[in-house]
Backbone as CSV, one residue per row, in Angstrom:
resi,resn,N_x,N_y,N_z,CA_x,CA_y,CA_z,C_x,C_y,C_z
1,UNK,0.841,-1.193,0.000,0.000,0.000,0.000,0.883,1.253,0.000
2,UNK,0.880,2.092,-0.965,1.142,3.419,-0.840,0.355,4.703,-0.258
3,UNK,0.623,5.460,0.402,-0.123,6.675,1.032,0.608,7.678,0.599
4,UNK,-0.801,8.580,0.379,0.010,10.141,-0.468,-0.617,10.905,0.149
5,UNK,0.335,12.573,0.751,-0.146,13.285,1.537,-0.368,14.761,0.597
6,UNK,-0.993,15.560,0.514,-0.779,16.494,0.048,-1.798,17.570,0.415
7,UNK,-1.789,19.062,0.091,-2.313,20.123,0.978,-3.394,20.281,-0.292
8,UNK,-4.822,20.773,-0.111,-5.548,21.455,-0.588,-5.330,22.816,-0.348
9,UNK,-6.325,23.850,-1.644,-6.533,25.015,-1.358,-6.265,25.885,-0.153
10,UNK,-7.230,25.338,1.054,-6.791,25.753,2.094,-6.045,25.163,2.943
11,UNK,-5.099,24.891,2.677,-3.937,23.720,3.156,-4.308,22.508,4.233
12,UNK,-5.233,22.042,3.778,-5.433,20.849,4.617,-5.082,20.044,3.949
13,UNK,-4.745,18.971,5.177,-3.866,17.913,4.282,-4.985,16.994,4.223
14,UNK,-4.416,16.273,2.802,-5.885,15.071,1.999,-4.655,13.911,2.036
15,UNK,-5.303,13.183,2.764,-4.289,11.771,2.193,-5.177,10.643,1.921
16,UNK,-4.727,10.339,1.131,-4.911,9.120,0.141,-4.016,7.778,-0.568
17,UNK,-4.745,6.941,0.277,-3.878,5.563,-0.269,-4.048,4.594,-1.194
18,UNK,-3.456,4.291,-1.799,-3.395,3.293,-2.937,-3.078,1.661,-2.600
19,UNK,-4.014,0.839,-2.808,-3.442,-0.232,-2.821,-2.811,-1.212,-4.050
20,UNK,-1.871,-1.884,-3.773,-1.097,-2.161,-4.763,-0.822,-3.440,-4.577
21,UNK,-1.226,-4.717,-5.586,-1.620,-6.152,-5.174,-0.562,-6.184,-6.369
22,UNK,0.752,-7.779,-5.930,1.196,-8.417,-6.506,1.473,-8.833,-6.496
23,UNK,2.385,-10.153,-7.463,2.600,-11.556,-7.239,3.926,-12.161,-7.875
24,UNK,5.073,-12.831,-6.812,5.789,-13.068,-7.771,5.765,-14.424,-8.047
25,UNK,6.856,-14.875,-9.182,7.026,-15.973,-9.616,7.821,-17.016,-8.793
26,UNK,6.895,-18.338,-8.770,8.030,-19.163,-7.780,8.672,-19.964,-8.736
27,UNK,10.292,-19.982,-8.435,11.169,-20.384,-9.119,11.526,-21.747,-8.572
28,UNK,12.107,-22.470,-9.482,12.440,-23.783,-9.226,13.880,-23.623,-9.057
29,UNK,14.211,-22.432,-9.166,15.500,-22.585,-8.510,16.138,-22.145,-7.390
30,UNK,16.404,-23.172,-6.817,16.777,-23.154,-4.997,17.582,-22.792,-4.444
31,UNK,17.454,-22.113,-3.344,18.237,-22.044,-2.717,18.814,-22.934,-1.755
32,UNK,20.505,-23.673,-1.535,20.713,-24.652,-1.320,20.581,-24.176,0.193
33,UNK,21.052,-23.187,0.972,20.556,-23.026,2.435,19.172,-23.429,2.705
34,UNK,18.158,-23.112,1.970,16.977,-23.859,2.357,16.809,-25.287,2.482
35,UNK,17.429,-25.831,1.913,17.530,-27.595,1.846,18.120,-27.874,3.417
36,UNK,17.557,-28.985,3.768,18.745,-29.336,5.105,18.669,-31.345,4.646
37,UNK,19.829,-31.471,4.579,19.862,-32.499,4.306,20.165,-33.767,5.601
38,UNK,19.476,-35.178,5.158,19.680,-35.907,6.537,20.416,-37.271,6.276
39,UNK,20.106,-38.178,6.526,20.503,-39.483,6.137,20.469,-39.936,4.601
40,UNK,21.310,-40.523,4.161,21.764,-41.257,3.136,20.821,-42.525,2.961
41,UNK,20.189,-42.363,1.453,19.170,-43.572,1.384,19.239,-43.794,0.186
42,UNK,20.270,-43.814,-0.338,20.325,-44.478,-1.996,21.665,-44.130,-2.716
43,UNK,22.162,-44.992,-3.547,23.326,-44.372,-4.482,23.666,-44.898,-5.207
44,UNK,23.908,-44.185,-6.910,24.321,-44.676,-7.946,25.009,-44.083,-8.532
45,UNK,25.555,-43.744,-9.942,25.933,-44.097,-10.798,26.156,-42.579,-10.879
46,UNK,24.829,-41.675,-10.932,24.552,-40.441,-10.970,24.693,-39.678,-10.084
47,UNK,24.424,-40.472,-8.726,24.897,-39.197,-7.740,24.307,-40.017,-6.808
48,UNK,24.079,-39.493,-5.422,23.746,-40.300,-4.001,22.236,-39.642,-3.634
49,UNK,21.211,-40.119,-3.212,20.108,-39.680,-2.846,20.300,-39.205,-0.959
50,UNK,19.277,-38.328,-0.474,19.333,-38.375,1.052,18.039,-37.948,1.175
51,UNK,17.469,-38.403,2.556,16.074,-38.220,2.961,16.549,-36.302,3.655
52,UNK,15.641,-35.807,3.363,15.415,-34.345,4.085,14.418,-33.341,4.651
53,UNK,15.076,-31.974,4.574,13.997,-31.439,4.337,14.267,-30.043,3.938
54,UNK,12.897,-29.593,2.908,12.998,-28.532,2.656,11.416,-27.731,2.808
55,UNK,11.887,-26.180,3.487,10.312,-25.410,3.633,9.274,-26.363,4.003
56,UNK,9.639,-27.051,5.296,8.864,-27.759,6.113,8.501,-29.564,5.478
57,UNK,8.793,-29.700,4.266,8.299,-30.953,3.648,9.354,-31.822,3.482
58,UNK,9.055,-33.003,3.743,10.365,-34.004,3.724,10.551,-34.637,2.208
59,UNK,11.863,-34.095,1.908,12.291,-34.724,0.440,13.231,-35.423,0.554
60,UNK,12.665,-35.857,-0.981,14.300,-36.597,-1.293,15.516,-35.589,-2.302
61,UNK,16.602,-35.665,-1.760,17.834,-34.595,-2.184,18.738,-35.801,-3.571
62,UNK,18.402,-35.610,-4.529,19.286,-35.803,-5.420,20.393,-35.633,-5.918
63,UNK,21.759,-35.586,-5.337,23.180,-34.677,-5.522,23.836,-35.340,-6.666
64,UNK,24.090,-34.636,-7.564,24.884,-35.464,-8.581,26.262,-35.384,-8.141
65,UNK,27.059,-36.160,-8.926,28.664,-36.363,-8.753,29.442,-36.015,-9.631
66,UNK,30.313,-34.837,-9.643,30.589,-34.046,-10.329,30.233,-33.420,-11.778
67,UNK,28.384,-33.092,-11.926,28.222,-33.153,-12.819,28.262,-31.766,-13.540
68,UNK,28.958,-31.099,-13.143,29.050,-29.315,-13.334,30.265,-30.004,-14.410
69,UNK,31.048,-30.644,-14.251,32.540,-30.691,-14.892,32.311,-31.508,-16.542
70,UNK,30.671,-32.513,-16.089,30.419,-33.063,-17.682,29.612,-32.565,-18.402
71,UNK,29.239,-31.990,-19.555,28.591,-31.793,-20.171,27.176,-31.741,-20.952
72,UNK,27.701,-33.478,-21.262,26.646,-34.496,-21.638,25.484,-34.583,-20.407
73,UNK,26.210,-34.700,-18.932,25.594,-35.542,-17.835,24.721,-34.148,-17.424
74,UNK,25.245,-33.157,-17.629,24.717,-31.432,-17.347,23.470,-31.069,-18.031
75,UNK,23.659,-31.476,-19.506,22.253,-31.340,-20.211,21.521,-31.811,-20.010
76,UNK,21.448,-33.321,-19.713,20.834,-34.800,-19.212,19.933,-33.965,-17.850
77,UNK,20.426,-33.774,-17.194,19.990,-33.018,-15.741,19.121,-31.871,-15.956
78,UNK,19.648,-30.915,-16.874,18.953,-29.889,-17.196,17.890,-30.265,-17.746
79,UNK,17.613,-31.264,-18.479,16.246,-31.611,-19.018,15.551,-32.453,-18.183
80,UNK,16.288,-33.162,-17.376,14.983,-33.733,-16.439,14.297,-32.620,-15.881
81,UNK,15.264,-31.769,-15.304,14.283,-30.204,-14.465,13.280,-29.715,-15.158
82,UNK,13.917,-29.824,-16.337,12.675,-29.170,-16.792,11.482,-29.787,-17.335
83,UNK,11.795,-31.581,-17.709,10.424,-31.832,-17.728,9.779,-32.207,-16.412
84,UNK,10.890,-32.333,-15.282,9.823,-32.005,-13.649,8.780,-31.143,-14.002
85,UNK,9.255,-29.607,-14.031,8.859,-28.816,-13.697,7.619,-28.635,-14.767
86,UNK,7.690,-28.663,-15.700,6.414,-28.793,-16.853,5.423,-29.777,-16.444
87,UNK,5.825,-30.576,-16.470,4.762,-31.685,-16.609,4.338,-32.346,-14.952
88,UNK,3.491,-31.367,-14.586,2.787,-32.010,-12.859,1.478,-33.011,-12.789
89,UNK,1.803,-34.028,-12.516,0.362,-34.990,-12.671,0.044,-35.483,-11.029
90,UNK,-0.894,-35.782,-10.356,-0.388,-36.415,-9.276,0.055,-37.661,-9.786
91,UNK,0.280,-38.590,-10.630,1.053,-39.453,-10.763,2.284,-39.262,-11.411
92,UNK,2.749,-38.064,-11.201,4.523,-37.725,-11.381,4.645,-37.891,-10.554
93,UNK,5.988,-37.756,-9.554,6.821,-37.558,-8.556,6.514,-36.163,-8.432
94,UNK,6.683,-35.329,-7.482,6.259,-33.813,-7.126,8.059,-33.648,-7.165
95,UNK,8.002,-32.631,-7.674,9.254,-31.917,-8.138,9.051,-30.171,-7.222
96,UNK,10.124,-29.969,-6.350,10.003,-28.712,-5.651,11.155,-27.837,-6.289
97,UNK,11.958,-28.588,-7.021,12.988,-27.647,-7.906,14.508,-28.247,-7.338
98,UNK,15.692,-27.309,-7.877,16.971,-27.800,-8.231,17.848,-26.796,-8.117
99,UNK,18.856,-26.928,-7.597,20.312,-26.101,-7.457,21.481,-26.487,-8.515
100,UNK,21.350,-25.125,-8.976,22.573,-25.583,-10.251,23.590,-24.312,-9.927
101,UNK,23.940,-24.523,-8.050,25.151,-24.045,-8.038,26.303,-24.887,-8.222
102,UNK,27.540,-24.884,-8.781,28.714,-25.866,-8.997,29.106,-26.666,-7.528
103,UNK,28.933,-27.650,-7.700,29.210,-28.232,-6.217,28.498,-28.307,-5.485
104,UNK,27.069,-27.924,-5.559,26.014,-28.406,-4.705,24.754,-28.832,-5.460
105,UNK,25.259,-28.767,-7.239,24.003,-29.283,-8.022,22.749,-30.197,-7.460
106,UNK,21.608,-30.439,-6.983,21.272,-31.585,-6.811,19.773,-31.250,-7.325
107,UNK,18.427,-32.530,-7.114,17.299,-32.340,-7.396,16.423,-32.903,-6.189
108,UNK,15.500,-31.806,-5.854,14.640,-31.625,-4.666,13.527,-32.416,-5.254
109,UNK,12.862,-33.243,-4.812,11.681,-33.817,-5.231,10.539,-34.462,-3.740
110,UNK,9.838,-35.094,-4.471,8.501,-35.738,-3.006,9.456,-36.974,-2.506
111,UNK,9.306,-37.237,-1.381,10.250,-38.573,-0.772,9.010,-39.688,-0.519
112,UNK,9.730,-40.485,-1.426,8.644,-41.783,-1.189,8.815,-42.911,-0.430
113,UNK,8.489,-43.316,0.674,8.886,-43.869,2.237,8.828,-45.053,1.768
114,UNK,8.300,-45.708,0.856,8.624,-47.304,0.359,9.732,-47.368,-0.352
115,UNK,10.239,-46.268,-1.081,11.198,-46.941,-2.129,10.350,-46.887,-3.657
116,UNK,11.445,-47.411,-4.272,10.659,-48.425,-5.802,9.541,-49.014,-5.642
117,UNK,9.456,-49.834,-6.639,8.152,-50.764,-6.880,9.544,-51.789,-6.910
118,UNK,10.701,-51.658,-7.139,11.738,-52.807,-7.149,12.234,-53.010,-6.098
119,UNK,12.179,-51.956,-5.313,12.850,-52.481,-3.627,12.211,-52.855,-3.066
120,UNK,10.652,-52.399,-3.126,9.460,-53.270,-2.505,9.406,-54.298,-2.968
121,UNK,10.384,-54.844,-3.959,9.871,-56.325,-4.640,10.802,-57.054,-4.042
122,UNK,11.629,-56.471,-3.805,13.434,-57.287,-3.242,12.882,-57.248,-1.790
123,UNK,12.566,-56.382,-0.914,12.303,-56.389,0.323,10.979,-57.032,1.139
124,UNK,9.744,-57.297,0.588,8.663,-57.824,0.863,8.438,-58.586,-0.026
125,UNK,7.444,-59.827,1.126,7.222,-60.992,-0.089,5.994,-61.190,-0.501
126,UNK,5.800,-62.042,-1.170,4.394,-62.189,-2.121,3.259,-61.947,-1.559
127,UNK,3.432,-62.071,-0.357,1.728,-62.294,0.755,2.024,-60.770,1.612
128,UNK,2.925,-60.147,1.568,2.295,-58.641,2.397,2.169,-57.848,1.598
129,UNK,2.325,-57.920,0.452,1.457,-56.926,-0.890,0.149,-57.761,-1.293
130,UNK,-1.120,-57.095,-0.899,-1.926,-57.783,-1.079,-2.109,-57.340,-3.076
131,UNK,-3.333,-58.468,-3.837,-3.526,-57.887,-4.827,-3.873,-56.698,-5.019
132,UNK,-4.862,-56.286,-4.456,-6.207,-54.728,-4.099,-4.556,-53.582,-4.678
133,UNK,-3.303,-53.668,-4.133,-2.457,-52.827,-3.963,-1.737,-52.922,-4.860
134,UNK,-1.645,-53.909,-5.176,-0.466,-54.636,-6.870,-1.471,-54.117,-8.106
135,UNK,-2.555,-54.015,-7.992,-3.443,-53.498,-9.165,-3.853,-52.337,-8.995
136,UNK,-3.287,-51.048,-7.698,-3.148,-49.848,-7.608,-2.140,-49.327,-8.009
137,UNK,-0.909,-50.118,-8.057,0.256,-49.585,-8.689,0.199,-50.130,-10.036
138,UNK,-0.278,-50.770,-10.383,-0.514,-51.085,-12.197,-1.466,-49.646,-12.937
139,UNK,-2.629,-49.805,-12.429,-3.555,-48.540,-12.414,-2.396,-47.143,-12.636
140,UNK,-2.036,-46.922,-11.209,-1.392,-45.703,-11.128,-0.329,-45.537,-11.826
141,UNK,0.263,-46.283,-12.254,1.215,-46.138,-13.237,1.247,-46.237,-14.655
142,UNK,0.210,-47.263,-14.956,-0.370,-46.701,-15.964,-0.937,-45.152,-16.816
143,UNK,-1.639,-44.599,-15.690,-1.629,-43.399,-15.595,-0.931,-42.741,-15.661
144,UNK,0.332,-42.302,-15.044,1.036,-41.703,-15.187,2.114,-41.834,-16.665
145,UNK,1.683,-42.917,-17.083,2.327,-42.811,-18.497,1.550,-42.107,-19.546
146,UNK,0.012,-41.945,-19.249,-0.621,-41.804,-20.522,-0.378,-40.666,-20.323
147,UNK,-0.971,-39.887,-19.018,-0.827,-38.408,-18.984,1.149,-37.507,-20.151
148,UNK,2.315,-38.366,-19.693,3.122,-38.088,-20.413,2.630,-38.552,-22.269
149,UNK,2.219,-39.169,-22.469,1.722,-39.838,-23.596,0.999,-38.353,-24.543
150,UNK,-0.061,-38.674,-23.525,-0.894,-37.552,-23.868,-0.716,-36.011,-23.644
151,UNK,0.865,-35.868,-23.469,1.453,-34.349,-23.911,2.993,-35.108,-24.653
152,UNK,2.790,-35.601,-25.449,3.669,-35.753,-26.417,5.325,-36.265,-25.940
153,UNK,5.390,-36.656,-24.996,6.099,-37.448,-24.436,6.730,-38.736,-23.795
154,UNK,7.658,-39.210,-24.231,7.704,-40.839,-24.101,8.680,-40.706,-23.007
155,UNK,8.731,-41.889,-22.242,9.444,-41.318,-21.224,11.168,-42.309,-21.522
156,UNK,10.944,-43.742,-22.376,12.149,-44.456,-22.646,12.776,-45.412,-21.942
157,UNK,12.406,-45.398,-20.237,12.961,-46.039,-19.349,12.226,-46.426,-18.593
158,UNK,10.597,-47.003,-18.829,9.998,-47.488,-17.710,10.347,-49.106,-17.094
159,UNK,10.504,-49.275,-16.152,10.874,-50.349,-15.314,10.706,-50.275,-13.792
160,UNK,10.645,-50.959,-12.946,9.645,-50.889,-11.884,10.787,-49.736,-10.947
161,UNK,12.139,-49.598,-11.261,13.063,-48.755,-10.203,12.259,-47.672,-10.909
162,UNK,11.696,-47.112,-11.421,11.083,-45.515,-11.654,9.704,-45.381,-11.230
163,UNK,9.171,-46.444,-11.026,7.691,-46.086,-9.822,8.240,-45.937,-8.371
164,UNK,7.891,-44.622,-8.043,8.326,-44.841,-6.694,6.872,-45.276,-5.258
165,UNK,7.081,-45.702,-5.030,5.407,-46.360,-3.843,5.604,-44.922,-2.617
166,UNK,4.569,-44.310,-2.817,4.406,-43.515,-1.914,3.163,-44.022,-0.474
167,UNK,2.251,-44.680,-0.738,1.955,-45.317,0.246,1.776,-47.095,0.219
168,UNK,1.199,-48.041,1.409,0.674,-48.841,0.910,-0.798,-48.808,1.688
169,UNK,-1.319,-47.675,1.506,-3.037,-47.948,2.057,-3.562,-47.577,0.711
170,UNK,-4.397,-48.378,0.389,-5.421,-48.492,-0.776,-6.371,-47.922,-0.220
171,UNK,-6.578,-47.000,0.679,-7.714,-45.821,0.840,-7.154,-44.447,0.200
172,UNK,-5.879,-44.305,0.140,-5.387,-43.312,-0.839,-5.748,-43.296,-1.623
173,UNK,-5.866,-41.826,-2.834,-6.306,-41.927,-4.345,-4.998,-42.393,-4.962
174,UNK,-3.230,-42.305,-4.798,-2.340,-42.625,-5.404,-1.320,-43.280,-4.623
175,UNK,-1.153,-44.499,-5.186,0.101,-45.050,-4.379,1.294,-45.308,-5.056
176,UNK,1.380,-45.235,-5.946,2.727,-44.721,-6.826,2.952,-43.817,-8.127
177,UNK,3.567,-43.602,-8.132,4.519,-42.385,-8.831,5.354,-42.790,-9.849
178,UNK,5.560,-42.334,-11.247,6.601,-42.223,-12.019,6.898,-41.141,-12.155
179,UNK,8.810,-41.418,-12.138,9.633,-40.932,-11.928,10.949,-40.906,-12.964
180,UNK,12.243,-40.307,-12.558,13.203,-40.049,-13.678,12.855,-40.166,-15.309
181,UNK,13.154,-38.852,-15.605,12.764,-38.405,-16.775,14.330,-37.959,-17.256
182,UNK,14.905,-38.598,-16.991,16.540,-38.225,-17.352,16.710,-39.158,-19.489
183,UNK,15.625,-39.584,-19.477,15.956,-40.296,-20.820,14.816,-39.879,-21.876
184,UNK,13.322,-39.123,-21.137,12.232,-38.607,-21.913,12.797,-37.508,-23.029
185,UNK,11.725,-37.650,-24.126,12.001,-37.386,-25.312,10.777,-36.897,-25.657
186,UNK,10.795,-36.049,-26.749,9.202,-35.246,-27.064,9.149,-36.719,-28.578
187,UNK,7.633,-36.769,-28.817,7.478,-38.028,-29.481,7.556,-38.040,-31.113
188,UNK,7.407,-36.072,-30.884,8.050,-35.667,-32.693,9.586,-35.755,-33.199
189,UNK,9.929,-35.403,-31.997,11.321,-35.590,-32.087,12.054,-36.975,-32.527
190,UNK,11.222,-37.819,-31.682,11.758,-39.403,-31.968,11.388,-39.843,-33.167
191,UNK,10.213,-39.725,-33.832,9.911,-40.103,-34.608,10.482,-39.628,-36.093
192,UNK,11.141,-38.593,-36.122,11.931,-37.899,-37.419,13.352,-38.205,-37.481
193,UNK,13.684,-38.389,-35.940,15.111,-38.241,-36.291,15.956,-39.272,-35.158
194,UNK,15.480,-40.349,-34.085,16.218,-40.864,-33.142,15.261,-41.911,-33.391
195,UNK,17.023,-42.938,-33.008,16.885,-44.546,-33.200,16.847,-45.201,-32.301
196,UNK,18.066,-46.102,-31.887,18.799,-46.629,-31.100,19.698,-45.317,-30.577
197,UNK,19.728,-45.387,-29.080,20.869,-44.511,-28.286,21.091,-45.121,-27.278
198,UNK,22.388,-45.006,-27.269,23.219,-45.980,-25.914,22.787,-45.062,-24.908
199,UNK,22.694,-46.141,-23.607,22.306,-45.523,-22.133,20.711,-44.939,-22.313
200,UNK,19.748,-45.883,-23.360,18.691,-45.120,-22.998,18.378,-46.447,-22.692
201,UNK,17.263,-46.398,-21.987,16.261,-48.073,-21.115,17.357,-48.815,-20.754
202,UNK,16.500,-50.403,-20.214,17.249,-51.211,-19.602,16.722,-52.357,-20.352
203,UNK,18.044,-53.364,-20.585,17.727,-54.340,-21.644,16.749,-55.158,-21.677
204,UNK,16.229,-55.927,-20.109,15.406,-56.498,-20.090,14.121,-56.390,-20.288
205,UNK,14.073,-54.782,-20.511,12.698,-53.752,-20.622,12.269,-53.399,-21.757
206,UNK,13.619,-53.559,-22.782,13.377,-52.801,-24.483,12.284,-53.203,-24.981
207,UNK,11.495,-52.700,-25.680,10.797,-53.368,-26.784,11.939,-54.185,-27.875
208,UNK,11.349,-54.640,-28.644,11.904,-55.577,-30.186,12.662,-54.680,-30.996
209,UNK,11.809,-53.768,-31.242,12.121,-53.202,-32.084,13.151,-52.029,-31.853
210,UNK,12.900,-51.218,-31.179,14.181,-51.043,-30.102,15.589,-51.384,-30.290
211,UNK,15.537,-52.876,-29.798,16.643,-53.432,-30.064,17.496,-53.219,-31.397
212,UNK,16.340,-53.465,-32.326,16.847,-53.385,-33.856,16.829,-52.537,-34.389
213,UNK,17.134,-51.588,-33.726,17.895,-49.863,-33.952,16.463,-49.376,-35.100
214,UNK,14.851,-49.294,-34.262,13.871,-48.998,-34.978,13.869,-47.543,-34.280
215,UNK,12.938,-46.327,-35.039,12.361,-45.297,-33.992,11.899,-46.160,-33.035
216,UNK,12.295,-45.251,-31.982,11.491,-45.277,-30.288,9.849,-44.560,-30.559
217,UNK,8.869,-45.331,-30.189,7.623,-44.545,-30.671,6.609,-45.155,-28.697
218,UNK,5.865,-44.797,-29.127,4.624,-44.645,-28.080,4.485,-46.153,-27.218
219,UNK,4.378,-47.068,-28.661,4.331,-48.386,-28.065,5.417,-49.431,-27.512
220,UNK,6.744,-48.642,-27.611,8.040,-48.941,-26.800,7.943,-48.891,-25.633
221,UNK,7.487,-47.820,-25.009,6.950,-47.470,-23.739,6.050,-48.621,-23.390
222,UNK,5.004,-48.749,-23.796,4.085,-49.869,-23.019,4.249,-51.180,-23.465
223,UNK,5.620,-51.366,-24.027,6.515,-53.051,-24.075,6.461,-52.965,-22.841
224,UNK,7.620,-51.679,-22.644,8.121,-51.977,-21.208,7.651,-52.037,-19.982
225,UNK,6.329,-50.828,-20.044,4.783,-50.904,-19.067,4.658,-52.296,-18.860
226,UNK,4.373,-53.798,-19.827,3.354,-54.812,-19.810,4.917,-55.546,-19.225
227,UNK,5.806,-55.467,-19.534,6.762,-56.239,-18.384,7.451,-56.012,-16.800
228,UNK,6.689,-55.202,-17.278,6.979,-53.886,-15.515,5.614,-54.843,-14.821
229,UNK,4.455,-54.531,-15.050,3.189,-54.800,-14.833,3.394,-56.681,-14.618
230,UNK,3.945,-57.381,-15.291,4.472,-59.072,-15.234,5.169,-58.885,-13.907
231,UNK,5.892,-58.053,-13.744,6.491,-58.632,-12.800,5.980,-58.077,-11.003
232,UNK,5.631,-56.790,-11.525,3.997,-56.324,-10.318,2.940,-57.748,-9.963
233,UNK,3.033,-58.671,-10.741,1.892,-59.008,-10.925,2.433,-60.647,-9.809
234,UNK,3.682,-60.878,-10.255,4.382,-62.221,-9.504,5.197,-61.780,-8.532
235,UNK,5.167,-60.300,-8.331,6.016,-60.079,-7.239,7.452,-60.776,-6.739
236,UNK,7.990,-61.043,-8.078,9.459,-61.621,-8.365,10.553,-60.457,-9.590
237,UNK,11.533,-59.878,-8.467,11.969,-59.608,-9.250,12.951,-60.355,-10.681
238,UNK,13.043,-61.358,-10.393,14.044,-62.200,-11.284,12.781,-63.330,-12.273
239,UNK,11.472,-62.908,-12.115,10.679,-63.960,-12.772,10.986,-64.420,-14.409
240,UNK,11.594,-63.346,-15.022,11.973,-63.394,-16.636,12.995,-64.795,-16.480
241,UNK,13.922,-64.681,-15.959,14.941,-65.608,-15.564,14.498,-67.115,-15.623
242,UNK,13.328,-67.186,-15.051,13.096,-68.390,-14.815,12.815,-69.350,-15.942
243,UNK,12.658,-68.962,-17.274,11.361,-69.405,-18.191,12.855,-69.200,-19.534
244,UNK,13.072,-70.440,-20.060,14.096,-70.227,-20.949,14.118,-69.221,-22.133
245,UNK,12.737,-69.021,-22.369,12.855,-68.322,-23.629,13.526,-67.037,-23.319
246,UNK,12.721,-66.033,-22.083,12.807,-65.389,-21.871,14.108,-64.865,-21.391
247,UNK,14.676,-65.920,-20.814,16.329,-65.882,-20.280,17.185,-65.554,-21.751
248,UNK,16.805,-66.320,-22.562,17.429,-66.398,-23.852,17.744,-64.627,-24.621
249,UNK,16.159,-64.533,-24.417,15.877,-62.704,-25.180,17.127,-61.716,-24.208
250,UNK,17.321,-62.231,-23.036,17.778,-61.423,-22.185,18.914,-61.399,-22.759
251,UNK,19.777,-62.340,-22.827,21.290,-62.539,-22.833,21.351,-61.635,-24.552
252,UNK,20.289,-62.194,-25.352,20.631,-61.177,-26.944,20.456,-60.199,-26.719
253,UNK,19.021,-59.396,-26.105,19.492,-58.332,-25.708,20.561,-57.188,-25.121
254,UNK,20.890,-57.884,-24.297,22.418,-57.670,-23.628,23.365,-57.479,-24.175
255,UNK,23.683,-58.875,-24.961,24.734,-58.500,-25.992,24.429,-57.638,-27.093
256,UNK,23.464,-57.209,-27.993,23.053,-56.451,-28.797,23.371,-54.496,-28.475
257,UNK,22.684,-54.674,-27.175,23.229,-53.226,-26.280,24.578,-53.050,-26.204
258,UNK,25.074,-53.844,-26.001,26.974,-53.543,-25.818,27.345,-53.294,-26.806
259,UNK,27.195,-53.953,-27.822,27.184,-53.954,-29.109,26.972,-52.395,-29.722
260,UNK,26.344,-51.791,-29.493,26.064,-50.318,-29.957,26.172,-49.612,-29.047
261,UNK,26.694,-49.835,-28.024,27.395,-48.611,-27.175,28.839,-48.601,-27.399
């Protein structure tokens, strides 16, 4: 509010105030003092995860490992942020934003107290996931693919480590989440001009065609959905393994991937 004083004719003073309404923009980019980081609960390849917190809500802290110094791994990052930040479904992962100061790069997101849909598969067994809950995370993840689907986006890497289980009460409307978008692609893009690319999916997940250095298109994605969903369904992570054929596809696959990286 502004107030303005000024004298009339006969010098009395008239004041008058203005009110003045506005709004700024919230940025996804963080400030790393706001983060407080806690225990260590994951680590790979890309960087180390930690449970936290930021502006009262408990996240998960994504820190990469020296990725200011690579390039490739810099852009990679820069585009997951930004399809966080675009694309909000409640069946995304909730994205609160990212620090791209040198040396404290990391990505702020929702912390999901189960884990995967793969650590819940490695860690609990067949009988404390009831079905009612195995066909909430099929559901919900399903979902969360079409919604990317249905804004022109494939995501390239679905497999059960990118659902993350945010609860297990089936009185919730959502109990899991897809997640990392470090390999998503817009679906015009793929379709004009990208084939086969090393370090995108995981072999046991490819579609066929895929393999055989075809465009990546819509229905690559839900190869890998309906074997994600197989193995939701037996609550084994190693069930492909068991069944020769399938062992067989694995090992060509495998070798086929090395092969073009």
């Amino acid at each position: 509010m502004i107030i303005s004083k000024t004298l009339n004719k006969t010098q009395e003073e008239i004041i008058k105030s203005i009110s003045i309404k506005g709004e700024t923009q919230i940025s996804t980019r963080l400030d790393p003092d706001e983060i407080k980081e806690e225990n260590k609960i994951g680590e790979g390849t890309f960087g180390i995860v930690y449970i936290g917190e930021f502006r009262g809500n408990q996240v998960a802290i994504k820190k990469m490992k020296q990725i200011d110094k690579d390039e490739d791994k810099m852009k990679e990052f820069e585009k997951e942020v930004m399809m966080l930040d675009k694309f909000r479904s409640e069946y995304i992962i909730q994205f609160y934003g990212a620090v791209f100061i040198p040396n404290k790069i990391c990505m702020i997101t929702e912390y999901a107290k189960y884990g995967s849909i793969h650590d819940l598969i490695n860690k609990r067994t067949n009988t404390e996931i009831p079905n009612k809950i195995r066909i909430k995370f099929m559901i919900d993840g399903a979902k969360g693919i079409s919604y990317l689907h249905s804004n022109g986006i494939l995501h390239r890497d679905i497999k059960p480590d990118n659902f993350l289980v945010i609860t297990l009460d089936d009185n919730i409307g959502v109990n899991c989440k897809l997640t990392d978008f470090g390999s998503s692609r817009n679906i015009n893009m793929m379709m004009t001009n990208m084939t086969f690319t090393k370090r995108i999916g995981t072999p046991k997940y490819m579609a066929p065609e895929i393999l055989n250095r075809e465009h990546y298109k819509m229905e690559s994605d839900i190869y890998s959905y309906s074997i994600t969903m197989l193995q939701i369904i037996t609550f084994q992570d190693h069930f492909l393994k068991k069944y020769t054929i399938f062992h067989g596809i694995l090992q060509i696959q495998s070798q086929q991937v090395n092969d073009h990286q």
